[in-house]
Amino acid sequence: MNYGIDFTGGTLMKYGFERSLTDSQHSTADVVAQTWVMLDEYGLSKCQIQVSGTTELLIRTATQDEDTAAQQAEQVAGGLRELFGDRAGTPKVLGRDLVGPVVGERLRNTALLALILGAILILIYIAIRYEFRFGVAGVVAIVHDVLIVVGVMSLLGAELNSEFVAAILTVIGYSINDSVVIFDRIRENMRLYRGGLFAEIANTSLLQTMTRSINTTVTTLFALIALFFFGGPAIHAFSLALIVGIA
């Protein structure tokens, strides 16, 4: 896996401007996109960019050396001045913090624990609400969807960061939502067709809920595709992971 800055550590640089970075003609997405292009020219393509308020910009890079980070901070300040100086004034370095690999490893372990704990809680809920075998089936469906997303994103070389974890959790939510709808229909049909074969009842229930599942998936994909193409490079990996997981 290609772990991102969140999980490997790096440098957080905070810049402040005299005036607002955004206006009626320049959105937050525009600011992030322009900053990303500038950082890519400086060889800092592995970075995260966030606009804080209207006059502050947060940039995370993979640099873990203090001297190199100091040089990059000044270099980036010069680039930001060229990009936004006329509109927002001269940028100032408000702070620079180094996040070591130990902290990154702790965040990675916490994210993994959150995924495992979520799967266990889902298993318990469905086992109580329906049957234990339904709970197992729901968790298997979740694992299947998550493995597909992780596998595809790994092949594409995407970074595993906090946004990716958020995408995985969203995919889990969609997966279990579809599973619950199917389980509910199976339970209704088991009451309606008492004595029938479980395999036939399950197949009938799947056919009855298929139209609803397809409509929900297609509608969501429209929004995600628009987000992927027009949301800027900062959320490409997030939106792509959702597209793969939901499709």
PDB file of C-alpha atoms in Angstrom:
ATOM      1  CA  MET A   1       0.000   0.000   0.000  1.00  0.00           C
ATOM      2  CA  ASN A   2       1.058   3.561  -0.738  1.00  0.00           C
ATOM      3  CA  TYR A   3       0.495   5.166   2.658  1.00  0.00           C
ATOM      4  CA  GLY A   4      -0.194   8.892   2.639  1.00  0.00           C
ATOM      5  CA  ILE A   5       1.205  11.636   4.825  1.00  0.00           C
ATOM      6  CA  ASP A   6      -1.409  11.013   7.518  1.00  0.00           C
ATOM      7  CA  PHE A   7       0.027   7.543   8.163  1.00  0.00           C
ATOM      8  CA  THR A   8       3.735   8.055   7.433  1.00  0.00           C
ATOM      9  CA  GLY A   9       4.357  11.447   9.018  1.00  0.00           C
ATOM     10  CA  GLY A  10       5.534  14.669   7.413  1.00  0.00           C
ATOM     11  CA  THR A  11       5.467  18.437   7.780  1.00  0.00           C
ATOM     12  CA  LEU A  12       2.467  20.690   8.357  1.00  0.00           C
ATOM     13  CA  MET A  13       2.986  24.257   7.103  1.00  0.00           C
ATOM     14  CA  LYS A  14       0.511  27.016   7.935  1.00  0.00           C
ATOM     15  CA  TYR A  15       0.376  30.252   5.941  1.00  0.00           C
ATOM     16  CA  GLY A  16      -1.597  33.409   6.620  1.00  0.00           C
ATOM     17  CA  PHE A  17      -2.615  36.088   4.110  1.00  0.00           C
ATOM     18  CA  GLU A  18      -3.528  39.742   4.574  1.00  0.00           C
ATOM     19  CA  ARG A  19      -6.791  39.422   2.660  1.00  0.00           C
ATOM     20  CA  SER A  20      -9.225  36.708   1.650  1.00  0.00           C
ATOM     21  CA  LEU A  21      -8.001  34.000  -0.719  1.00  0.00           C
ATOM     22  CA  THR A  22     -11.469  33.498  -2.142  1.00  0.00           C
ATOM     23  CA  ASP A  23     -13.923  35.851  -3.789  1.00  0.00           C
ATOM     24  CA  SER A  24     -16.776  35.746  -6.279  1.00  0.00           C
ATOM     25  CA  GLN A  25     -14.433  34.594  -9.046  1.00  0.00           C
ATOM     26  CA  HIS A  26     -12.102  32.319  -7.070  1.00  0.00           C
ATOM     27  CA  SER A  27     -13.553  29.446  -5.055  1.00  0.00           C
ATOM     28  CA  THR A  28     -11.841  27.307  -2.440  1.00  0.00           C
ATOM     29  CA  ALA A  29     -11.480  24.544  -5.039  1.00  0.00           C
ATOM     30  CA  ASP A  30      -9.685  26.991  -7.359  1.00  0.00           C
ATOM     31  CA  VAL A  31      -7.246  27.956  -4.599  1.00  0.00           C
ATOM     32  CA  VAL A  32      -6.501  24.307  -3.796  1.00  0.00           C
ATOM     33  CA  ALA A  33      -6.054  23.386  -7.475  1.00  0.00           C
ATOM     34  CA  GLN A  34      -3.689  26.299  -8.165  1.00  0.00           C
ATOM     35  CA  THR A  35      -1.663  25.536  -5.050  1.00  0.00           C
ATOM     36  CA  TRP A  36      -1.399  21.866  -5.967  1.00  0.00           C
ATOM     37  CA  VAL A  37      -0.051  22.700  -9.442  1.00  0.00           C
ATOM     38  CA  MET A  38       2.546  25.017  -7.893  1.00  0.00           C
ATOM     39  CA  LEU A  39       3.641  22.381  -5.360  1.00  0.00           C
ATOM     40  CA  ASP A  40       3.871  19.764  -8.103  1.00  0.00           C
ATOM     41  CA  GLU A  41       6.308  22.033  -9.962  1.00  0.00           C
ATOM     42  CA  TYR A  42       8.430  22.151  -6.797  1.00  0.00           C
ATOM     43  CA  GLY A  43       8.457  18.357  -6.565  1.00  0.00           C
ATOM     44  CA  LEU A  44       5.951  18.282  -3.695  1.00  0.00           C
ATOM     45  CA  SER A  45       3.144  16.438  -5.460  1.00  0.00           C
ATOM     46  CA  LYS A  46       2.648  14.166  -2.423  1.00  0.00           C
ATOM     47  CA  CYS A  47       0.881  16.757  -0.323  1.00  0.00           C
ATOM     48  CA  GLN A  48      -2.442  17.743   1.207  1.00  0.00           C
ATOM     49  CA  ILE A  49      -3.901  21.233   0.924  1.00  0.00           C
ATOM     50  CA  GLN A  50      -6.638  22.788   3.031  1.00  0.00           C
ATOM     51  CA  VAL A  51      -8.054  26.311   3.104  1.00  0.00           C
ATOM     52  CA  SER A  52      -8.782  27.342   6.705  1.00  0.00           C
ATOM     53  CA  GLY A  53     -11.254  30.176   6.981  1.00  0.00           C
ATOM     54  CA  THR A  54     -10.623  32.709   4.211  1.00  0.00           C
ATOM     55  CA  THR A  55      -7.076  33.896   4.930  1.00  0.00           C
ATOM     56  CA  GLU A  56      -5.166  30.773   5.988  1.00  0.00           C
ATOM     57  CA  LEU A  57      -3.752  27.871   4.018  1.00  0.00           C
ATOM     58  CA  LEU A  58      -2.585  24.540   5.466  1.00  0.00           C
ATOM     59  CA  ILE A  59      -0.157  22.398   3.488  1.00  0.00           C
ATOM     60  CA  ARG A  60       1.027  18.930   4.531  1.00  0.00           C
ATOM     61  CA  THR A  61       4.090  17.447   2.830  1.00  0.00           C
ATOM     62  CA  ALA A  62       5.969  14.172   3.274  1.00  0.00           C
ATOM     63  CA  THR A  63       9.188  15.918   4.368  1.00  0.00           C
ATOM     64  CA  GLN A  64      10.457  14.758   7.778  1.00  0.00           C
ATOM     65  CA  ASP A  65      13.788  16.619   7.900  1.00  0.00           C
ATOM     66  CA  GLU A  66      13.768  19.931   9.800  1.00  0.00           C
ATOM     67  CA  ASP A  67      16.268  21.759   7.564  1.00  0.00           C
ATOM     68  CA  THR A  68      14.615  20.602   4.352  1.00  0.00           C
ATOM     69  CA  ALA A  69      11.194  21.519   5.719  1.00  0.00           C
ATOM     70  CA  ALA A  70      12.410  25.045   6.557  1.00  0.00           C
ATOM     71  CA  GLN A  71      13.732  25.534   3.020  1.00  0.00           C
ATOM     72  CA  GLN A  72      10.531  24.204   1.506  1.00  0.00           C
ATOM     73  CA  ALA A  73       8.426  26.487   3.690  1.00  0.00           C
ATOM     74  CA  GLU A  74      10.206  29.566   2.337  1.00  0.00           C
ATOM     75  CA  GLN A  75      10.095  28.246  -1.214  1.00  0.00           C
ATOM     76  CA  VAL A  76       6.370  27.578  -0.978  1.00  0.00           C
ATOM     77  CA  ALA A  77       5.810  31.030   0.533  1.00  0.00           C
ATOM     78  CA  GLY A  78       7.425  32.535  -2.566  1.00  0.00           C
ATOM     79  CA  GLY A  79       5.217  30.454  -4.823  1.00  0.00           C
ATOM     80  CA  LEU A  80       2.099  31.464  -2.906  1.00  0.00           C
ATOM     81  CA  ARG A  81       3.112  35.107  -3.182  1.00  0.00           C
ATOM     82  CA  GLU A  82       3.315  34.772  -6.970  1.00  0.00           C
ATOM     83  CA  LEU A  83      -0.039  32.989  -7.117  1.00  0.00           C
ATOM     84  CA  PHE A  84      -2.152  35.020  -4.705  1.00  0.00           C
ATOM     85  CA  GLY A  85      -0.097  38.110  -3.820  1.00  0.00           C
ATOM     86  CA  ASP A  86      -2.102  40.532  -5.955  1.00  0.00           C
ATOM     87  CA  ARG A  87      -5.398  39.312  -4.532  1.00  0.00           C
ATOM     88  CA  ALA A  88      -4.621  38.244  -0.961  1.00  0.00           C
ATOM     89  CA  GLY A  89      -1.403  40.058  -0.074  1.00  0.00           C
ATOM     90  CA  THR A  90       1.947  38.723   1.088  1.00  0.00           C
ATOM     91  CA  PRO A  91       1.763  35.279   2.760  1.00  0.00           C
ATOM     92  CA  LYS A  92       3.434  34.713   6.115  1.00  0.00           C
ATOM     93  CA  VAL A  93       4.558  31.422   7.629  1.00  0.00           C
ATOM     94  CA  LEU A  94       2.383  31.115  10.739  1.00  0.00           C
ATOM     95  CA  GLY A  95       3.760  27.771  11.830  1.00  0.00           C
ATOM     96  CA  ARG A  96       5.588  24.609  10.827  1.00  0.00           C
ATOM     97  CA  ASP A  97       5.205  21.309  12.649  1.00  0.00           C
ATOM     98  CA  LEU A  98       6.824  17.942  11.993  1.00  0.00           C
ATOM     99  CA  VAL A  99       4.764  14.784  12.491  1.00  0.00           C
ATOM    100  CA  GLY A 100       7.002  11.765  13.029  1.00  0.00           C
ATOM    101  CA  PRO A 101       6.398   8.224  11.730  1.00  0.00           C
ATOM    102  CA  VAL A 102       5.438   7.042  15.227  1.00  0.00           C
ATOM    103  CA  VAL A 103       2.407   9.333  15.237  1.00  0.00           C
ATOM    104  CA  GLY A 104       1.603   8.258  11.687  1.00  0.00           C
ATOM    105  CA  GLU A 105       1.736   4.590  12.683  1.00  0.00           C
ATOM    106  CA  ARG A 106      -0.586   5.300  15.609  1.00  0.00           C
ATOM    107  CA  LEU A 107      -3.089   6.946  13.261  1.00  0.00           C
ATOM    108  CA  ARG A 108      -2.853   3.986  10.885  1.00  0.00           C
ATOM    109  CA  ASN A 109      -3.531   1.505  13.672  1.00  0.00           C
ATOM    110  CA  THR A 110      -6.434   3.615  14.933  1.00  0.00           C
ATOM    111  CA  ALA A 111      -7.991   3.686  11.465  1.00  0.00           C
ATOM    112  CA  LEU A 112      -7.659  -0.101  11.143  1.00  0.00           C
ATOM    113  CA  LEU A 113      -9.184  -0.562  14.597  1.00  0.00           C
ATOM    114  CA  ALA A 114     -12.123   1.652  13.609  1.00  0.00           C
ATOM    115  CA  LEU A 115     -12.820  -0.506  10.545  1.00  0.00           C
ATOM    116  CA  ILE A 116     -12.645  -3.756  12.531  1.00  0.00           C
ATOM    117  CA  LEU A 117     -14.787  -2.403  15.358  1.00  0.00           C
ATOM    118  CA  GLY A 118     -17.361  -1.150  12.862  1.00  0.00           C
ATOM    119  CA  ALA A 119     -17.613  -4.597  11.256  1.00  0.00           C
ATOM    120  CA  ILE A 120     -18.071  -6.260  14.668  1.00  0.00           C
ATOM    121  CA  LEU A 121     -20.821  -3.823  15.690  1.00  0.00           C
ATOM    122  CA  ILE A 122     -22.610  -4.374  12.376  1.00  0.00           C
ATOM    123  CA  LEU A 123     -22.432  -8.149  12.908  1.00  0.00           C
ATOM    124  CA  ILE A 124     -23.922  -7.802  16.397  1.00  0.00           C
ATOM    125  CA  TYR A 125     -26.712  -5.453  15.243  1.00  0.00           C
ATOM    126  CA  ILE A 126     -27.823  -7.628  12.322  1.00  0.00           C
ATOM    127  CA  ALA A 127     -27.573 -10.804  14.414  1.00  0.00           C
ATOM    128  CA  ILE A 128     -29.927  -9.242  16.981  1.00  0.00           C
ATOM    129  CA  ARG A 129     -32.257  -7.621  14.448  1.00  0.00           C
ATOM    130  CA  TYR A 130     -32.452 -10.591  12.070  1.00  0.00           C
ATOM    131  CA  GLU A 131     -30.442 -13.807  12.489  1.00  0.00           C
ATOM    132  CA  PHE A 132     -26.801 -14.597  13.124  1.00  0.00           C
ATOM    133  CA  ARG A 133     -26.346 -16.052   9.630  1.00  0.00           C
ATOM    134  CA  PHE A 134     -27.608 -12.772   8.195  1.00  0.00           C
ATOM    135  CA  GLY A 135     -25.041 -10.950  10.284  1.00  0.00           C
ATOM    136  CA  VAL A 136     -22.251 -13.140   8.930  1.00  0.00           C
ATOM    137  CA  ALA A 137     -23.510 -12.605   5.372  1.00  0.00           C
ATOM    138  CA  GLY A 138     -23.558  -8.840   5.932  1.00  0.00           C
ATOM    139  CA  VAL A 139     -19.963  -8.792   7.193  1.00  0.00           C
ATOM    140  CA  VAL A 140     -18.832 -11.000   4.280  1.00  0.00           C
ATOM    141  CA  ALA A 141     -20.443  -8.521   1.875  1.00  0.00           C
ATOM    142  CA  ILE A 142     -18.624  -5.654   3.601  1.00  0.00           C
ATOM    143  CA  VAL A 143     -15.258  -7.441   3.463  1.00  0.00           C
ATOM    144  CA  HIS A 144     -15.840  -8.234  -0.220  1.00  0.00           C
ATOM    145  CA  ASP A 145     -16.591  -4.597  -1.095  1.00  0.00           C
ATOM    146  CA  VAL A 146     -13.703  -3.229   0.967  1.00  0.00           C
ATOM    147  CA  LEU A 147     -11.191  -5.678  -0.543  1.00  0.00           C
ATOM    148  CA  ILE A 148     -12.253  -4.683  -4.055  1.00  0.00           C
ATOM    149  CA  VAL A 149     -11.809  -0.983  -3.284  1.00  0.00           C
ATOM    150  CA  VAL A 150      -8.437  -1.495  -1.591  1.00  0.00           C
ATOM    151  CA  GLY A 151      -7.245  -3.781  -4.398  1.00  0.00           C
ATOM    152  CA  VAL A 152      -8.235  -1.431  -7.220  1.00  0.00           C
ATOM    153  CA  MET A 153      -6.835   1.640  -5.477  1.00  0.00           C
ATOM    154  CA  SER A 154      -3.583  -0.227  -4.758  1.00  0.00           C
ATOM    155  CA  LEU A 155      -3.236  -1.149  -8.433  1.00  0.00           C
ATOM    156  CA  LEU A 156      -3.785   2.506  -9.338  1.00  0.00           C
ATOM    157  CA  GLY A 157      -1.127   3.589  -6.836  1.00  0.00           C
ATOM    158  CA  ALA A 158      -3.522   5.765  -4.835  1.00  0.00           C
ATOM    159  CA  GLU A 159      -2.494   6.998  -1.394  1.00  0.00           C
ATOM    160  CA  LEU A 160      -4.026   5.468   1.699  1.00  0.00           C
ATOM    161  CA  ASN A 161      -4.811   8.475   3.889  1.00  0.00           C
ATOM    162  CA  SER A 162      -7.593   9.741   6.142  1.00  0.00           C
ATOM    163  CA  GLU A 163      -9.760  10.633   3.133  1.00  0.00           C
ATOM    164  CA  PHE A 164      -9.377   7.078   1.844  1.00  0.00           C
ATOM    165  CA  VAL A 165     -10.456   5.691   5.220  1.00  0.00           C
ATOM    166  CA  ALA A 166     -13.504   7.990   5.118  1.00  0.00           C
ATOM    167  CA  ALA A 167     -14.321   6.625   1.657  1.00  0.00           C
ATOM    168  CA  ILE A 168     -14.016   3.041   2.941  1.00  0.00           C
ATOM    169  CA  LEU A 169     -16.382   3.804   5.833  1.00  0.00           C
ATOM    170  CA  THR A 170     -18.866   5.321   3.376  1.00  0.00           C
ATOM    171  CA  VAL A 171     -18.652   2.229   1.173  1.00  0.00           C
ATOM    172  CA  ILE A 172     -19.298   0.091   4.254  1.00  0.00           C
ATOM    173  CA  GLY A 173     -22.385   2.167   4.992  1.00  0.00           C
ATOM    174  CA  TYR A 174     -23.761   1.714   1.480  1.00  0.00           C
ATOM    175  CA  SER A 175     -22.930  -1.989   1.507  1.00  0.00           C
ATOM    176  CA  ILE A 176     -24.699  -2.717   4.774  1.00  0.00           C
ATOM    177  CA  ASN A 177     -27.645  -0.521   3.745  1.00  0.00           C
ATOM    178  CA  ASP A 178     -28.222  -2.677   0.661  1.00  0.00           C
ATOM    179  CA  SER A 179     -27.763  -5.823   2.732  1.00  0.00           C
ATOM    180  CA  VAL A 180     -30.315  -4.707   5.332  1.00  0.00           C
ATOM    181  CA  VAL A 181     -32.898  -3.977   2.625  1.00  0.00           C
ATOM    182  CA  ILE A 182     -32.415  -7.467   1.190  1.00  0.00           C
ATOM    183  CA  PHE A 183     -32.466  -9.126   4.626  1.00  0.00           C
ATOM    184  CA  ASP A 184     -35.691  -7.313   5.482  1.00  0.00           C
ATOM    185  CA  ARG A 185     -37.347  -8.516   2.281  1.00  0.00           C
ATOM    186  CA  ILE A 186     -36.131 -12.074   2.921  1.00  0.00           C
ATOM    187  CA  ARG A 187     -37.662 -11.984   6.400  1.00  0.00           C
ATOM    188  CA  GLU A 188     -40.978 -10.749   5.010  1.00  0.00           C
ATOM    189  CA  ASN A 189     -41.018 -13.428   2.312  1.00  0.00           C
ATOM    190  CA  MET A 190     -40.139 -16.155   4.822  1.00  0.00           C
ATOM    191  CA  ARG A 191     -43.301 -15.228   6.716  1.00  0.00           C
ATOM    192  CA  LEU A 192     -45.295 -15.064   3.488  1.00  0.00           C
ATOM    193  CA  TYR A 193     -44.021 -18.339   2.019  1.00  0.00           C
ATOM    194  CA  ARG A 194     -43.770 -20.529   5.093  1.00  0.00           C
ATOM    195  CA  GLY A 195     -42.205 -23.887   4.342  1.00  0.00           C
ATOM    196  CA  GLY A 196     -40.555 -22.684   1.139  1.00  0.00           C
ATOM    197  CA  LEU A 197     -36.936 -23.342   0.294  1.00  0.00           C
ATOM    198  CA  PHE A 198     -34.654 -20.666   1.707  1.00  0.00           C
ATOM    199  CA  ALA A 199     -32.611 -20.465  -1.518  1.00  0.00           C
ATOM    200  CA  GLU A 200     -35.740 -19.761  -3.587  1.00  0.00           C
ATOM    201  CA  ILE A 201     -36.993 -17.172  -1.077  1.00  0.00           C
ATOM    202  CA  ALA A 202     -33.606 -15.442  -1.041  1.00  0.00           C
ATOM    203  CA  ASN A 203     -33.460 -15.385  -4.849  1.00  0.00           C
ATOM    204  CA  THR A 204     -36.982 -13.944  -5.063  1.00  0.00           C
ATOM    205  CA  SER A 205     -36.095 -11.291  -2.499  1.00  0.00           C
ATOM    206  CA  LEU A 206     -32.996 -10.297  -4.470  1.00  0.00           C
ATOM    207  CA  LEU A 207     -35.041  -9.879  -7.644  1.00  0.00           C
ATOM    208  CA  GLN A 208     -37.638  -7.798  -5.805  1.00  0.00           C
ATOM    209  CA  THR A 209     -35.043  -5.400  -4.398  1.00  0.00           C
ATOM    210  CA  MET A 210     -32.759  -5.253  -7.438  1.00  0.00           C
ATOM    211  CA  THR A 211     -34.528  -2.310  -9.098  1.00  0.00           C
ATOM    212  CA  ARG A 212     -34.288  -0.247  -5.934  1.00  0.00           C
ATOM    213  CA  SER A 213     -30.584  -1.065  -5.512  1.00  0.00           C
ATOM    214  CA  ILE A 214     -29.757  -0.215  -9.135  1.00  0.00           C
ATOM    215  CA  ASN A 215     -31.630   3.100  -8.982  1.00  0.00           C
ATOM    216  CA  THR A 216     -29.856   4.091  -5.763  1.00  0.00           C
ATOM    217  CA  THR A 217     -26.444   3.115  -7.131  1.00  0.00           C
ATOM    218  CA  VAL A 218     -26.857   4.905 -10.467  1.00  0.00           C
ATOM    219  CA  THR A 219     -28.136   8.085  -8.815  1.00  0.00           C
ATOM    220  CA  THR A 220     -25.203   8.112  -6.404  1.00  0.00           C
ATOM    221  CA  LEU A 221     -22.711   7.428  -9.197  1.00  0.00           C
ATOM    222  CA  PHE A 222     -23.910  10.483 -11.132  1.00  0.00           C
ATOM    223  CA  ALA A 223     -23.006  12.696  -8.184  1.00  0.00           C
ATOM    224  CA  LEU A 224     -19.675  10.928  -7.580  1.00  0.00           C
ATOM    225  CA  ILE A 225     -18.603  11.164 -11.224  1.00  0.00           C
ATOM    226  CA  ALA A 226     -19.342  14.890 -11.195  1.00  0.00           C
ATOM    227  CA  LEU A 227     -17.352  15.171  -7.966  1.00  0.00           C
ATOM    228  CA  PHE A 228     -14.429  13.302  -9.515  1.00  0.00           C
ATOM    229  CA  PHE A 229     -14.186  15.487 -12.623  1.00  0.00           C
ATOM    230  CA  PHE A 230     -15.074  18.866 -11.118  1.00  0.00           C
ATOM    231  CA  GLY A 231     -14.068  18.560  -7.462  1.00  0.00           C
ATOM    232  CA  GLY A 232     -10.369  19.172  -7.998  1.00  0.00           C
ATOM    233  CA  PRO A 233      -7.298  16.952  -7.506  1.00  0.00           C
ATOM    234  CA  ALA A 234      -7.550  17.068  -3.713  1.00  0.00           C
ATOM    235  CA  ILE A 235     -10.548  14.712  -3.667  1.00  0.00           C
ATOM    236  CA  HIS A 236      -9.824  12.574  -6.735  1.00  0.00           C
ATOM    237  CA  ALA A 237      -8.762   9.552  -4.667  1.00  0.00           C
ATOM    238  CA  PHE A 238     -11.734   9.963  -2.310  1.00  0.00           C
ATOM    239  CA  SER A 239     -14.319  10.159  -5.097  1.00  0.00           C
ATOM    240  CA  LEU A 240     -12.661   7.371  -7.115  1.00  0.00           C
ATOM    241  CA  ALA A 241     -12.692   5.038  -4.108  1.00  0.00           C
ATOM    242  CA  LEU A 242     -16.408   5.715  -3.657  1.00  0.00           C
ATOM    243  CA  ILE A 243     -17.084   5.116  -7.361  1.00  0.00           C
ATOM    244  CA  VAL A 244     -15.291   1.757  -7.243  1.00  0.00           C
ATOM    245  CA  GLY A 245     -16.918   0.720  -3.971  1.00  0.00           C
ATOM    246  CA  ILE A 246     -20.481   1.709  -4.827  1.00  0.00           C
ATOM    247  CA  ALA A 247     -20.378   0.500  -8.426  1.00  0.00           C
TER     248      ALA A 247
END
